PDB file of C-alpha atoms and ligand atoms in Angstrom:
ATOM      1  CA  UNK A   1      11.089 -48.784   3.962  1.00 97.00           C
ATOM      2  CA  UNK A   2       9.011 -47.047   6.649  1.00 98.00           C
ATOM      3  CA  UNK A   3       5.299 -46.426   5.918  1.00 98.00           C
ATOM      4  CA  UNK A   4       2.911 -44.555   8.197  1.00 98.00           C
ATOM      5  CA  UNK A   5      -0.877 -44.363   7.933  1.00 99.00           C
ATOM      6  CA  UNK A   6      -2.545 -41.547   9.875  1.00 99.00           C
ATOM      7  CA  UNK A   7      -6.209 -41.988  10.818  1.00 98.00           C
ATOM      8  CA  UNK A   8      -7.997 -38.644  10.962  1.00 98.00           C
ATOM      9  CA  UNK A   9     -11.335 -40.190  11.955  1.00 98.00           C
ATOM     10  CA  UNK A  10     -12.476 -40.150  15.583  1.00 98.00           C
ATOM     11  CA  UNK A  11     -13.533 -43.774  15.021  1.00 98.00           C
ATOM     12  CA  UNK A  12     -10.689 -46.260  15.321  1.00 98.00           C
ATOM     13  CA  UNK A  13     -12.345 -49.231  13.686  1.00 97.00           C
ATOM     14  CA  UNK A  14     -14.777 -47.868  11.133  1.00 98.00           C
ATOM     15  CA  UNK A  15     -14.609 -46.992   7.461  1.00 98.00           C
ATOM     16  CA  UNK A  16     -11.507 -44.814   7.332  1.00 98.00           C
ATOM     17  CA  UNK A  17      -9.562 -46.922   9.824  1.00 98.00           C
ATOM     18  CA  UNK A  18     -10.488 -50.119   7.957  1.00 98.00           C
ATOM     19  CA  UNK A  19      -9.244 -48.727   4.660  1.00 98.00           C
ATOM     20  CA  UNK A  20      -6.063 -47.505   6.333  1.00 99.00           C
ATOM     21  CA  UNK A  21      -5.554 -50.981   7.806  1.00 98.00           C
ATOM     22  CA  UNK A  22      -5.823 -52.354   4.269  1.00 99.00           C
ATOM     23  CA  UNK A  23      -3.277 -49.787   3.060  1.00 99.00           C
ATOM     24  CA  UNK A  24      -0.948 -50.851   5.887  1.00 99.00           C
ATOM     25  CA  UNK A  25      -1.375 -54.506   4.879  1.00 98.00           C
ATOM     26  CA  UNK A  26      -0.631 -53.553   1.267  1.00 98.00           C
ATOM     27  CA  UNK A  27       2.540 -51.754   2.317  1.00 98.00           C
ATOM     28  CA  UNK A  28       3.581 -54.741   4.453  1.00 98.00           C
ATOM     29  CA  UNK A  29       2.973 -57.074   1.492  1.00 98.00           C
ATOM     30  CA  UNK A  30       5.826 -55.206  -0.216  1.00 98.00           C
ATOM     31  CA  UNK A  31       8.077 -55.636   2.812  1.00 98.00           C
ATOM     32  CA  UNK A  32       7.532 -52.197   4.378  1.00 98.00           C
ATOM     33  CA  UNK A  33       7.648 -51.571   8.105  1.00 98.00           C
ATOM     34  CA  UNK A  34       4.120 -50.105   8.340  1.00 98.00           C
ATOM     35  CA  UNK A  35       2.305 -48.480  11.225  1.00 98.00           C
ATOM     36  CA  UNK A  36      -1.196 -47.035  11.796  1.00 98.00           C
ATOM     37  CA  UNK A  37      -1.476 -43.957  14.034  1.00 98.00           C
ATOM     38  CA  UNK A  38      -4.800 -42.589  15.311  1.00 98.00           C
ATOM     39  CA  UNK A  39      -4.805 -38.803  15.369  1.00 98.00           C
ATOM     40  CA  UNK A  40      -7.586 -38.667  17.972  1.00 98.00           C
ATOM     41  CA  UNK A  41      -5.265 -40.421  20.470  1.00 98.00           C
ATOM     42  CA  UNK A  42      -2.925 -37.444  20.306  1.00 98.00           C
ATOM     43  CA  UNK A  43      -3.276 -34.229  22.304  1.00 98.00           C
ATOM     44  CA  UNK A  44      -2.388 -31.351  19.988  1.00 98.00           C
ATOM     45  CA  UNK A  45      -3.476 -28.092  18.402  1.00 98.00           C
ATOM     46  CA  UNK A  46      -3.173 -26.715  14.868  1.00 98.00           C
ATOM     47  CA  UNK A  47      -0.619 -24.125  13.770  1.00 98.00           C
ATOM     48  CA  UNK A  48      -0.112 -21.450  16.478  1.00 98.00           C
ATOM     49  CA  UNK A  49       0.936 -18.868  13.881  1.00 98.00           C
ATOM     50  CA  UNK A  50       4.109 -18.179  15.912  1.00 98.00           C
ATOM     51  CA  UNK A  51       6.232 -17.931  12.730  1.00 97.00           C
ATOM     52  CA  UNK A  52       9.255 -19.487  14.440  1.00 97.00           C
ATOM     53  CA  UNK A  53       9.518 -21.784  11.398  1.00 97.00           C
ATOM     54  CA  UNK A  54       9.888 -18.737   9.139  1.00 96.00           C
ATOM     55  CA  UNK A  55      12.330 -16.716  11.298  1.00 96.00           C
ATOM     56  CA  UNK A  56      15.577 -16.198   9.373  1.00 95.00           C
ATOM     57  CA  UNK A  57      18.448 -17.939  11.184  1.00 95.00           C
ATOM     58  CA  UNK A  58      16.004 -18.993  13.899  1.00 96.00           C
ATOM     59  CA  UNK A  59      16.659 -22.323  15.585  1.00 96.00           C
ATOM     60  CA  UNK A  60      13.297 -23.663  14.362  1.00 96.00           C
ATOM     61  CA  UNK A  61      13.623 -22.425  10.775  1.00 95.00           C
ATOM     62  CA  UNK A  62      11.747 -24.954   8.571  1.00 93.00           C
ATOM     63  CA  UNK A  63      10.557 -26.917  11.614  1.00 95.00           C
ATOM     64  CA  UNK A  64       7.509 -26.655  13.843  1.00 97.00           C
ATOM     65  CA  UNK A  65       8.561 -25.002  17.116  1.00 97.00           C
ATOM     66  CA  UNK A  66       5.450 -26.161  18.961  1.00 98.00           C
ATOM     67  CA  UNK A  67       6.215 -29.013  21.321  1.00 97.00           C
ATOM     68  CA  UNK A  68       3.121 -31.074  22.053  1.00 98.00           C
ATOM     69  CA  UNK A  69       1.705 -34.532  21.433  1.00 98.00           C
ATOM     70  CA  UNK A  70       2.021 -34.156  17.665  1.00 98.00           C
ATOM     71  CA  UNK A  71       5.764 -33.485  17.664  1.00 98.00           C
ATOM     72  CA  UNK A  72       6.691 -37.168  17.740  1.00 98.00           C
ATOM     73  CA  UNK A  73       4.393 -37.996  14.809  1.00 98.00           C
ATOM     74  CA  UNK A  74       5.648 -35.041  12.750  1.00 98.00           C
ATOM     75  CA  UNK A  75       9.247 -36.169  13.290  1.00 97.00           C
ATOM     76  CA  UNK A  76       8.318 -39.723  12.279  1.00 98.00           C
ATOM     77  CA  UNK A  77       6.622 -38.519   9.106  1.00 98.00           C
ATOM     78  CA  UNK A  78       9.664 -36.447   8.114  1.00 97.00           C
ATOM     79  CA  UNK A  79      11.745 -39.651   8.454  1.00 97.00           C
ATOM     80  CA  UNK A  80       9.233 -41.917   6.647  1.00 98.00           C
ATOM     81  CA  UNK A  81       9.640 -43.233   3.116  1.00 98.00           C
ATOM     82  CA  UNK A  82       5.919 -42.928   2.356  1.00 98.00           C
ATOM     83  CA  UNK A  83       2.765 -42.037   4.234  1.00 98.00           C
ATOM     84  CA  UNK A  84      -0.984 -41.766   3.836  1.00 99.00           C
ATOM     85  CA  UNK A  85      -3.536 -39.584   5.629  1.00 99.00           C
ATOM     86  CA  UNK A  86      -7.067 -40.953   5.914  1.00 99.00           C
ATOM     87  CA  UNK A  87     -10.066 -38.826   6.786  1.00 98.00           C
ATOM     88  CA  UNK A  88     -13.832 -39.022   6.668  1.00 98.00           C
ATOM     89  CA  UNK A  89     -15.315 -36.119   4.730  1.00 98.00           C
ATOM     90  CA  UNK A  90     -16.781 -33.618   7.183  1.00 98.00           C
ATOM     91  CA  UNK A  91     -18.538 -30.764   5.394  1.00 97.00           C
ATOM     92  CA  UNK A  92     -16.783 -31.353   2.085  1.00 95.00           C
ATOM     93  CA  UNK A  93     -13.241 -31.558   3.464  1.00 94.00           C
ATOM     94  CA  UNK A  94     -11.211 -33.400   6.094  1.00 98.00           C
ATOM     95  CA  UNK A  95     -12.132 -33.550   9.803  1.00 98.00           C
ATOM     96  CA  UNK A  96     -11.118 -30.620  12.011  1.00 98.00           C
ATOM     97  CA  UNK A  97      -8.326 -32.615  13.676  1.00 98.00           C
ATOM     98  CA  UNK A  98      -6.961 -33.709  10.294  1.00 98.00           C
ATOM     99  CA  UNK A  99      -6.979 -30.079   9.176  1.00 98.00           C
ATOM    100  CA  UNK A 100      -5.105 -28.977  12.320  1.00 98.00           C
ATOM    101  CA  UNK A 101      -2.593 -31.778  11.786  1.00 98.00           C
ATOM    102  CA  UNK A 102      -2.105 -30.767   8.134  1.00 98.00           C
ATOM    103  CA  UNK A 103      -1.405 -27.155   9.152  1.00 98.00           C
ATOM    104  CA  UNK A 104       1.360 -28.374  11.465  1.00 98.00           C
ATOM    105  CA  UNK A 105       2.709 -30.774   8.823  1.00 98.00           C
ATOM    106  CA  UNK A 106       2.650 -28.391   5.854  1.00 98.00           C
ATOM    107  CA  UNK A 107       3.368 -24.912   7.131  1.00 97.00           C
ATOM    108  CA  UNK A 108       6.936 -25.297   8.460  1.00 97.00           C
ATOM    109  CA  UNK A 109       8.069 -27.109   5.303  1.00 96.00           C
ATOM    110  CA  UNK A 110       6.716 -24.587   2.840  1.00 94.00           C
ATOM    111  CA  UNK A 111       9.079 -21.635   2.690  1.00 93.00           C
ATOM    112  CA  UNK A 112       8.033 -18.043   2.114  1.00 93.00           C
ATOM    113  CA  UNK A 113      10.536 -17.601  -0.697  1.00 93.00           C
ATOM    114  CA  UNK A 114       9.419 -16.430  -4.131  1.00 94.00           C
ATOM    115  CA  UNK A 115       8.364 -19.908  -5.260  1.00 92.00           C
ATOM    116  CA  UNK A 116       7.070 -21.212  -1.913  1.00 92.00           C
ATOM    117  CA  UNK A 117       9.652 -23.951  -2.190  1.00 94.00           C
ATOM    118  CA  UNK A 118       9.783 -26.992   0.062  1.00 97.00           C
ATOM    119  CA  UNK A 119      12.433 -27.516   2.716  1.00 95.00           C
ATOM    120  CA  UNK A 120      11.776 -31.275   2.718  1.00 96.00           C
ATOM    121  CA  UNK A 121      15.051 -32.754   1.418  1.00 95.00           C
ATOM    122  CA  UNK A 122      13.711 -35.862  -0.344  1.00 97.00           C
ATOM    123  CA  UNK A 123      10.934 -36.844  -2.709  1.00 97.00           C
ATOM    124  CA  UNK A 124       8.575 -39.447  -1.250  1.00 98.00           C
ATOM    125  CA  UNK A 125       5.177 -40.834  -2.163  1.00 98.00           C
ATOM    126  CA  UNK A 126       2.214 -39.669  -0.102  1.00 98.00           C
ATOM    127  CA  UNK A 127      -1.533 -40.123  -0.327  1.00 98.00           C
ATOM    128  CA  UNK A 128      -4.974 -39.451   1.056  1.00 98.00           C
ATOM    129  CA  UNK A 129      -7.880 -41.804   1.644  1.00 99.00           C
ATOM    130  CA  UNK A 130     -11.286 -40.154   1.944  1.00 98.00           C
ATOM    131  CA  UNK A 131     -14.498 -41.864   3.057  1.00 98.00           C
ATOM    132  CA  UNK A 132     -17.923 -40.234   2.824  1.00 98.00           C
ATOM    133  CA  UNK A 133     -21.671 -40.662   2.963  1.00 97.00           C
ATOM    134  CA  UNK A 134     -22.302 -39.277  -0.496  1.00 97.00           C
ATOM    135  CA  UNK A 135     -22.485 -41.481  -3.551  1.00 97.00           C
ATOM    136  CA  UNK A 136     -19.794 -40.980  -6.176  1.00 97.00           C
ATOM    137  CA  UNK A 137     -22.030 -38.862  -8.475  1.00 97.00           C
ATOM    138  CA  UNK A 138     -22.886 -36.522  -5.572  1.00 97.00           C
ATOM    139  CA  UNK A 139     -19.211 -36.311  -4.579  1.00 98.00           C
ATOM    140  CA  UNK A 140     -18.461 -35.022  -8.079  1.00 98.00           C
ATOM    141  CA  UNK A 141     -21.539 -32.804  -8.283  1.00 98.00           C
ATOM    142  CA  UNK A 142     -20.860 -31.157  -4.912  1.00 97.00           C
ATOM    143  CA  UNK A 143     -17.297 -30.319  -5.900  1.00 98.00           C
ATOM    144  CA  UNK A 144     -15.526 -32.393  -3.223  1.00 98.00           C
ATOM    145  CA  UNK A 145     -12.765 -33.181  -5.700  1.00 98.00           C
ATOM    146  CA  UNK A 146     -11.736 -29.515  -5.661  1.00 98.00           C
ATOM    147  CA  UNK A 147     -10.744 -29.866  -1.977  1.00 97.00           C
ATOM    148  CA  UNK A 148      -9.186 -33.289  -2.503  1.00 98.00           C
ATOM    149  CA  UNK A 149      -7.050 -31.842  -5.288  1.00 98.00           C
ATOM    150  CA  UNK A 150      -6.062 -28.817  -3.191  1.00 98.00           C
ATOM    151  CA  UNK A 151      -4.859 -31.135  -0.401  1.00 98.00           C
ATOM    152  CA  UNK A 152      -3.083 -33.357  -2.915  1.00 98.00           C
ATOM    153  CA  UNK A 153      -1.411 -30.282  -4.441  1.00 97.00           C
ATOM    154  CA  UNK A 154       0.011 -29.111  -1.093  1.00 97.00           C
ATOM    155  CA  UNK A 155       1.280 -32.608  -0.284  1.00 98.00           C
ATOM    156  CA  UNK A 156       2.884 -33.046  -3.709  1.00 98.00           C
ATOM    157  CA  UNK A 157       4.501 -29.629  -3.547  1.00 96.00           C
ATOM    158  CA  UNK A 158       6.122 -30.392  -0.202  1.00 97.00           C
ATOM    159  CA  UNK A 159       6.857 -34.107  -0.352  1.00 98.00           C
ATOM    160  CA  UNK A 160       7.254 -34.698  -4.103  1.00 96.00           C
ATOM    161  CA  UNK A 161       4.203 -36.747  -5.038  1.00 96.00           C
ATOM    162  CA  UNK A 162       0.679 -37.402  -3.860  1.00 98.00           C
ATOM    163  CA  UNK A 163      -2.460 -39.268  -4.931  1.00 98.00           C
ATOM    164  CA  UNK A 164      -5.832 -39.906  -3.354  1.00 98.00           C
ATOM    165  CA  UNK A 165      -8.500 -42.582  -3.339  1.00 98.00           C
ATOM    166  CA  UNK A 166     -12.100 -42.369  -2.176  1.00 98.00           C
ATOM    167  CA  UNK A 167     -14.780 -44.627  -0.718  1.00 98.00           C
ATOM    168  CA  UNK A 168     -18.327 -43.326  -1.220  1.00 98.00           C
ATOM    169  CA  UNK A 169     -21.748 -44.211   0.202  1.00 97.00           C
ATOM    170  CA  UNK A 170     -20.183 -45.614   3.376  1.00 98.00           C
ATOM    171  CA  UNK A 171     -22.059 -47.338   6.157  1.00 96.00           C
ATOM    172  CA  UNK A 172     -22.270 -44.859   9.031  1.00 95.00           C
ATOM    173  CA  UNK A 173     -24.168 -46.932  11.604  1.00 93.00           C
ATOM    174  CA  UNK A 174     -24.415 -50.623  12.344  1.00 91.00           C
ATOM    175  CA  UNK A 175     -28.185 -50.396  12.725  1.00 92.00           C
ATOM    176  CA  UNK A 176     -29.847 -47.671  10.659  1.00 93.00           C
ATOM    177  CA  UNK A 177     -33.248 -48.392  12.254  1.00 92.00           C
ATOM    178  CA  UNK A 178     -32.097 -46.753  15.506  1.00 95.00           C
ATOM    179  CA  UNK A 179     -31.338 -43.377  13.946  1.00 95.00           C
ATOM    180  CA  UNK A 180     -33.016 -40.586  11.994  1.00 95.00           C
ATOM    181  CA  UNK A 181     -31.874 -41.531   8.497  1.00 91.00           C
ATOM    182  CA  UNK A 182     -34.442 -40.055   6.111  1.00 92.00           C
ATOM    183  CA  UNK A 183     -31.610 -38.433   4.165  1.00 92.00           C
ATOM    184  CA  UNK A 184     -30.250 -41.805   3.058  1.00 92.00           C
ATOM    185  CA  UNK A 185     -31.064 -44.567   0.619  1.00 92.00           C
ATOM    186  CA  UNK A 186     -30.453 -47.322   3.165  1.00 93.00           C
ATOM    187  CA  UNK A 187     -30.874 -50.235   0.747  1.00 94.00           C
ATOM    188  CA  UNK A 188     -28.207 -48.738  -1.472  1.00 94.00           C
ATOM    189  CA  UNK A 189     -25.939 -48.245   1.560  1.00 95.00           C
ATOM    190  CA  UNK A 190     -26.422 -51.887   2.569  1.00 95.00           C
ATOM    191  CA  UNK A 191     -25.593 -53.043  -0.940  1.00 95.00           C
ATOM    192  CA  UNK A 192     -22.586 -50.736  -1.074  1.00 96.00           C
ATOM    193  CA  UNK A 193     -21.348 -52.120   2.265  1.00 96.00           C
ATOM    194  CA  UNK A 194     -21.625 -55.683   1.016  1.00 97.00           C
ATOM    195  CA  UNK A 195     -20.384 -55.268  -2.543  1.00 98.00           C
ATOM    196  CA  UNK A 196     -18.448 -52.000  -2.903  1.00 98.00           C
ATOM    197  CA  UNK A 197     -16.685 -51.735   0.445  1.00 98.00           C
ATOM    198  CA  UNK A 198     -14.660 -54.962  -0.046  1.00 98.00           C
ATOM    199  CA  UNK A 199     -13.550 -53.525  -3.411  1.00 98.00           C
ATOM    200  CA  UNK A 200     -12.631 -50.264  -1.670  1.00 98.00           C
ATOM    201  CA  UNK A 201     -10.544 -52.244   0.826  1.00 98.00           C
ATOM    202  CA  UNK A 202      -8.738 -53.950  -2.049  1.00 98.00           C
ATOM    203  CA  UNK A 203      -8.175 -50.530  -3.658  1.00 98.00           C
ATOM    204  CA  UNK A 204      -6.688 -49.296  -0.372  1.00 99.00           C
ATOM    205  CA  UNK A 205      -4.488 -52.399  -0.136  1.00 99.00           C
ATOM    206  CA  UNK A 206      -3.175 -51.746  -3.674  1.00 99.00           C
ATOM    207  CA  UNK A 207      -2.739 -48.060  -2.822  1.00 99.00           C
ATOM    208  CA  UNK A 208      -0.607 -48.910   0.222  1.00 98.00           C
ATOM    209  CA  UNK A 209       1.467 -51.301  -1.870  1.00 98.00           C
ATOM    210  CA  UNK A 210       1.939 -48.700  -4.615  1.00 98.00           C
ATOM    211  CA  UNK A 211       3.045 -45.997  -2.155  1.00 98.00           C
ATOM    212  CA  UNK A 212       5.991 -48.112  -1.005  1.00 98.00           C
ATOM    213  CA  UNK A 213       6.905 -49.462  -4.456  1.00 95.00           C
TER     214      UNK A 213
HETATM  215  C1  FMN B   1     -19.679 -34.093  11.520  1.00 76.87           C
HETATM  216  C2  FMN B   1     -19.862 -34.918  10.281  1.00 76.87           C
HETATM  217  C3  FMN B   1     -19.898 -34.287   9.042  1.00 76.87           C
HETATM  218  C4  FMN B   1     -20.032 -35.038   7.879  1.00 76.87           C
HETATM  219  N1  FMN B   1     -20.058 -34.394   6.663  1.00 76.87           N
HETATM  220  C5  FMN B   1     -20.153 -35.126   5.538  1.00 76.87           C
HETATM  221  C6  FMN B   1     -20.153 -34.475   4.260  1.00 76.87           C
HETATM  222  O1  FMN B   1     -20.049 -33.264   4.134  1.00 76.87           O
HETATM  223  N2  FMN B   1     -20.245 -35.263   3.158  1.00 76.87           N
HETATM  224  C7  FMN B   1     -20.329 -36.633   3.238  1.00 76.87           C
HETATM  225  O2  FMN B   1     -20.385 -37.282   2.193  1.00 76.87           O
HETATM  226  N3  FMN B   1     -20.316 -37.263   4.428  1.00 76.87           N
HETATM  227  C8  FMN B   1     -20.227 -36.547   5.572  1.00 76.87           C
HETATM  228  N4  FMN B   1     -20.195 -37.188   6.787  1.00 76.87           N
HETATM  229  C9  FMN B   1     -20.228 -38.685   6.823  1.00 76.87           C
HETATM  230  C10 FMN B   1     -18.834 -39.299   6.947  1.00 76.87           C
HETATM  231  O3  FMN B   1     -17.911 -38.701   6.071  1.00 76.87           O
HETATM  232  C11 FMN B   1     -18.864 -40.794   6.611  1.00 76.87           C
HETATM  233  O4  FMN B   1     -19.818 -41.448   7.397  1.00 76.87           O
HETATM  234  C12 FMN B   1     -17.494 -41.399   6.807  1.00 76.87           C
HETATM  235  O5  FMN B   1     -17.342 -42.580   6.062  1.00 76.87           O
HETATM  236  C13 FMN B   1     -17.220 -41.701   8.285  1.00 76.87           C
HETATM  237  O6  FMN B   1     -15.938 -42.247   8.422  1.00 76.87           O
HETATM  238  P1  FMN B   1     -15.576 -43.156   9.683  1.00 76.87           P
HETATM  239  O7  FMN B   1     -16.486 -44.343   9.618  1.00 76.87           O
HETATM  240  O8  FMN B   1     -14.152 -43.520   9.474  1.00 76.87           O
HETATM  241  O9  FMN B   1     -15.773 -42.324  10.896  1.00 76.87           O
HETATM  242  C14 FMN B   1     -20.108 -36.460   7.956  1.00 76.87           C
HETATM  243  C15 FMN B   1     -20.081 -37.092   9.223  1.00 76.87           C
HETATM  244  C16 FMN B   1     -19.970 -36.326  10.373  1.00 76.87           C
HETATM  245  C17 FMN B   1     -19.941 -37.035  11.723  1.00 76.87           C
END
C-alpha cells in the first residue's frame, strides 16, 4: 500500500507540513509505505493548455505531455493506492503552486467526452488537508467550504473518492510581537496552538490511517 502526502505550503515544517507528517504517521501505523513530498522543492508550471492529453490517438492521450520536475510526482501519484494534498488557505483557496499542481494532476485524467469521465483505471481514496488563519465560524461564514467541496468533487470524480479536513486559527508566527498583527486575536491563537492543534494533528493521523484502510 503506497501513500503519498503532498505539501503545498512553501513552509516545510509549519502547520500544513506538520499535519501531513501526522497523516503519514497514521498511514504508516496501518502498514503503508508512506512518503511526504514538498511541492515547493519541485520546479514546474501549471497546465500549458497544449491539449496533447486530449488529442485523439495522440501518444499523450489521457497523460500530461509536459516533461518537467512534476512529471515524476504525477507518475507516482497515478501508481499510489491513496494520497493527500495539504495546503494553507491563500485567499480562500489553495496556494498558487498547489493550484498549478492540481491543474496538471486533474486535466489529463478528465476526458472531454459527454460525461467528462475519468481515464484513471482504479478507485482510490484521496484527501485534502487545509490550514488557515480564520477561526472555524469565519471559515464557514466566508464560504471557504464551497472551494473545499469543489476541489473534493474534482478529486472524487477522477480518483473515486475524496474527503477533506481542516485546521483553523493556526499559529502563523513563532513570535507575534515582532509583526503587525492587529487583525488577530493572539490570545485565542495561542490557546488554539496549545489545545486545538494537537487535536488537529490527531485528526490528521486518523485521516492518514483511514485513507489507507
Ligand atoms: C499569501 C497568504 C494568503 C493567506 N490567505 C489566507 C486566507 O485567505 N484565509 C485564511 O484563513 N488564512 C490565510 N492565510 C494564512 C494561512 O493560511 C495560515 O497561516 C496557514 O496555516 C499557513 O500554513 P503553513 O504554516 O503551512 O504555511 C494566508 C497566508 C498567506 C501567506
